[in-house]
GROMACS .gro file of C-alpha atoms in nm:
model
  113
    1MET     CA    1  13.632  10.405  10.125
    2PRO     CA    2  13.828  10.231   9.849
    3TRP     CA    3  13.635  10.037   9.587
    4SER     CA    4  13.670   9.662   9.586
    5PRO     CA    5  13.496   9.472   9.304
    6ALA     CA    6  13.600   9.150   9.478
    7SER     CA    7  13.379   9.227   9.780
    8ALA     CA    8  13.128   8.948   9.839
    9ARG     CA    9  12.825   9.176   9.818
   10GLY     CA   10  12.982   9.495   9.692
   11GLY     CA   11  12.877   9.400   9.345
   12GLU     CA   12  13.005   9.498   9.007
   13VAL     CA   13  13.166   9.843   8.980
   14LYS     CA   14  13.091  10.038   8.663
   15SER     CA   15  13.233  10.373   8.550
   16MET     CA   16  12.976  10.615   8.409
   17THR     CA   17  12.968  10.961   8.253
   18ARG     CA   18  12.713  11.216   8.141
   19GLY     CA   19  12.834  11.540   7.994
   20ASP     CA   20  13.121  11.660   8.212
   21LEU     CA   21  13.014  11.450   8.512
   22SER     CA   22  13.178  11.116   8.588
   23TRP     CA   23  13.121  10.863   8.864
   24ARG     CA   24  13.155  10.500   8.959
   25MET     CA   25  12.872  10.284   9.086
   26ALA     CA   26  12.879   9.952   9.269
   27PHE     CA   27  12.566   9.748   9.202
   28PRO     CA   28  12.465   9.461   9.433
   29PRO     CA   29  12.480   9.121   9.265
   30GLN     CA   30  12.151   9.012   9.109
   31ARG     CA   31  11.912   8.853   9.357
   32GLN     CA   32  12.115   8.999   9.645
   33ASP     CA   33  11.957   9.343   9.634
   34MET     CA   34  11.670   9.224   9.858
   35ASN     CA   35  11.389   9.374   9.646
   36ASN     CA   36  11.595   9.689   9.581
   37LEU     CA   37  11.646   9.762   9.952
   38ILE     CA   38  12.025   9.719   9.917
   39PRO     CA   39  12.120  10.029   9.718
   40ALA     CA   40  12.381  10.081   9.452
   41LEU     CA   41  12.666  10.298   9.580
   42ILE     CA   42  12.794  10.601   9.393
   43GLN     CA   43  13.131  10.774   9.408
   44TRP     CA   44  13.160  11.104   9.222
   45GLU     CA   45  13.495  11.152   9.050
   46SER     CA   46  13.457  11.530   9.036
   47ASP     CA   47  13.218  11.786   9.180
   48SER     CA   48  12.893  11.605   9.250
   49ALA     CA   49  12.582  11.688   9.057
   50SER     CA   50  12.417  11.800   9.381
   51THR     CA   51  12.631  12.116   9.383
   52ARG     CA   52  12.462  12.214   9.055
   53LEU     CA   53  12.100  12.166   9.166
   54PRO     CA   54  11.896  12.439   9.333
   55ASP     CA   55  11.785  12.361   9.689
   56SER     CA   56  11.427  12.230   9.683
   57HIS     CA   57  11.400  12.280  10.061
   58VAL     CA   58  11.255  11.929  10.089
   59ARG     CA   59  11.430  11.730  10.360
   60LEU     CA   60  11.450  11.356  10.414
   61LEU     CA   61  11.345  11.284  10.772
   62ALA     CA   62  11.369  10.905  10.773
   63LEU     CA   63  11.389  10.592  10.562
   64GLU     CA   64  11.206  10.281  10.676
   65ALA     CA   65  11.190   9.938  10.518
   66GLU     CA   66  10.996   9.616  10.557
   67HIS     CA   67  11.103   9.278  10.423
   68PRO     CA   68  11.028   8.909  10.483
   69GLU     CA   69  11.404   8.851  10.531
   70ALA     CA   70  11.478   9.155  10.747
   71ASP     CA   71  11.794   9.000  10.897
   72ALA     CA   72  11.940   8.936  10.550
   73VAL     CA   73  11.864   9.297  10.449
   74ARG     CA   74  12.028   9.417  10.771
   75ASP     CA   75  12.338   9.206  10.695
   76GLY     CA   76  12.356   9.335  10.335
   77LEU     CA   77  12.332   9.695  10.453
   78ALA     CA   78  12.599   9.638  10.718
   79GLU     CA   79  12.838   9.495  10.457
   80ARG     CA   80  12.812   9.827  10.275
   81GLY     CA   81  12.845  10.040  10.591
   82LEU     CA   82  12.478  10.141  10.576
   83GLU     CA   83  12.344   9.965  10.886
   84THR     CA   84  12.207  10.287  11.037
   85VAL     CA   85  12.041  10.417  10.719
   86LEU     CA   86  11.712  10.226  10.744
   87LYS     CA   87  11.474  10.153  11.026
   88LEU     CA   88  11.399   9.791  10.932
   89ARG     CA   89  11.102   9.569  11.024
   90GLN     CA   90  11.005   9.210  10.945
   91SER     CA   91  10.702   9.197  10.714
   92PRO     CA   92  10.551   8.954  10.462
   93HIS     CA   93  10.605   9.210  10.183
   94ALA     CA   94  10.907   9.420  10.081
   95ARG     CA   95  10.852   9.794  10.088
   96LEU     CA   96  11.045  10.117  10.133
   97LEU     CA   97  10.896  10.421  10.305
   98ALA     CA   98  11.045  10.773  10.291
   99ARG     CA   99  10.932  11.042  10.532
  100LEU     CA  100  10.987  11.391  10.393
  101LYS     CA  101  10.939  11.749  10.513
  102ARG     CA  102  10.826  11.992  10.244
  103ALA     CA  103  10.941  12.353  10.216
  104ASP     CA  104  10.615  12.468  10.381
  105GLY     CA  105  10.683  12.244  10.683
  106THR     CA  106  10.426  11.975  10.608
  107GLU     CA  107  10.541  11.617  10.639
  108VAL     CA  108  10.456  11.346  10.387
  109ALA     CA  109  10.531  10.976  10.348
  110LEU     CA  110  10.602  10.803  10.018
  111SER     CA  111  10.584  10.425   9.992
  112SER     CA  112  10.711  10.183   9.730
  113GLY     CA  113  10.426   9.943   9.785
   0.00000   0.00000   0.00000
């Protein structure tokens, strides 16, 4: 997908480097990240760092989110093509929940709040 800094919610695009890695990130505009539930997007400009990391054998099973403005979060995700990434529920408090499977097969949940 081409980058468009002019996108209404795409946010500001910044080029970044570390060592021989380079990438561009699009950050949501301030106060439009919905308590950090609308993620920054990354585009690697060369081999991604993930090809250099050993496999931890931990797998992401699901991402879930809760937010008082669930419809606004849903709209923000859809504008970035991420509408299917989160299972989203209305809640009085914002929170992100990750369900993971460890290498030994046990499942765990990590919550932001």
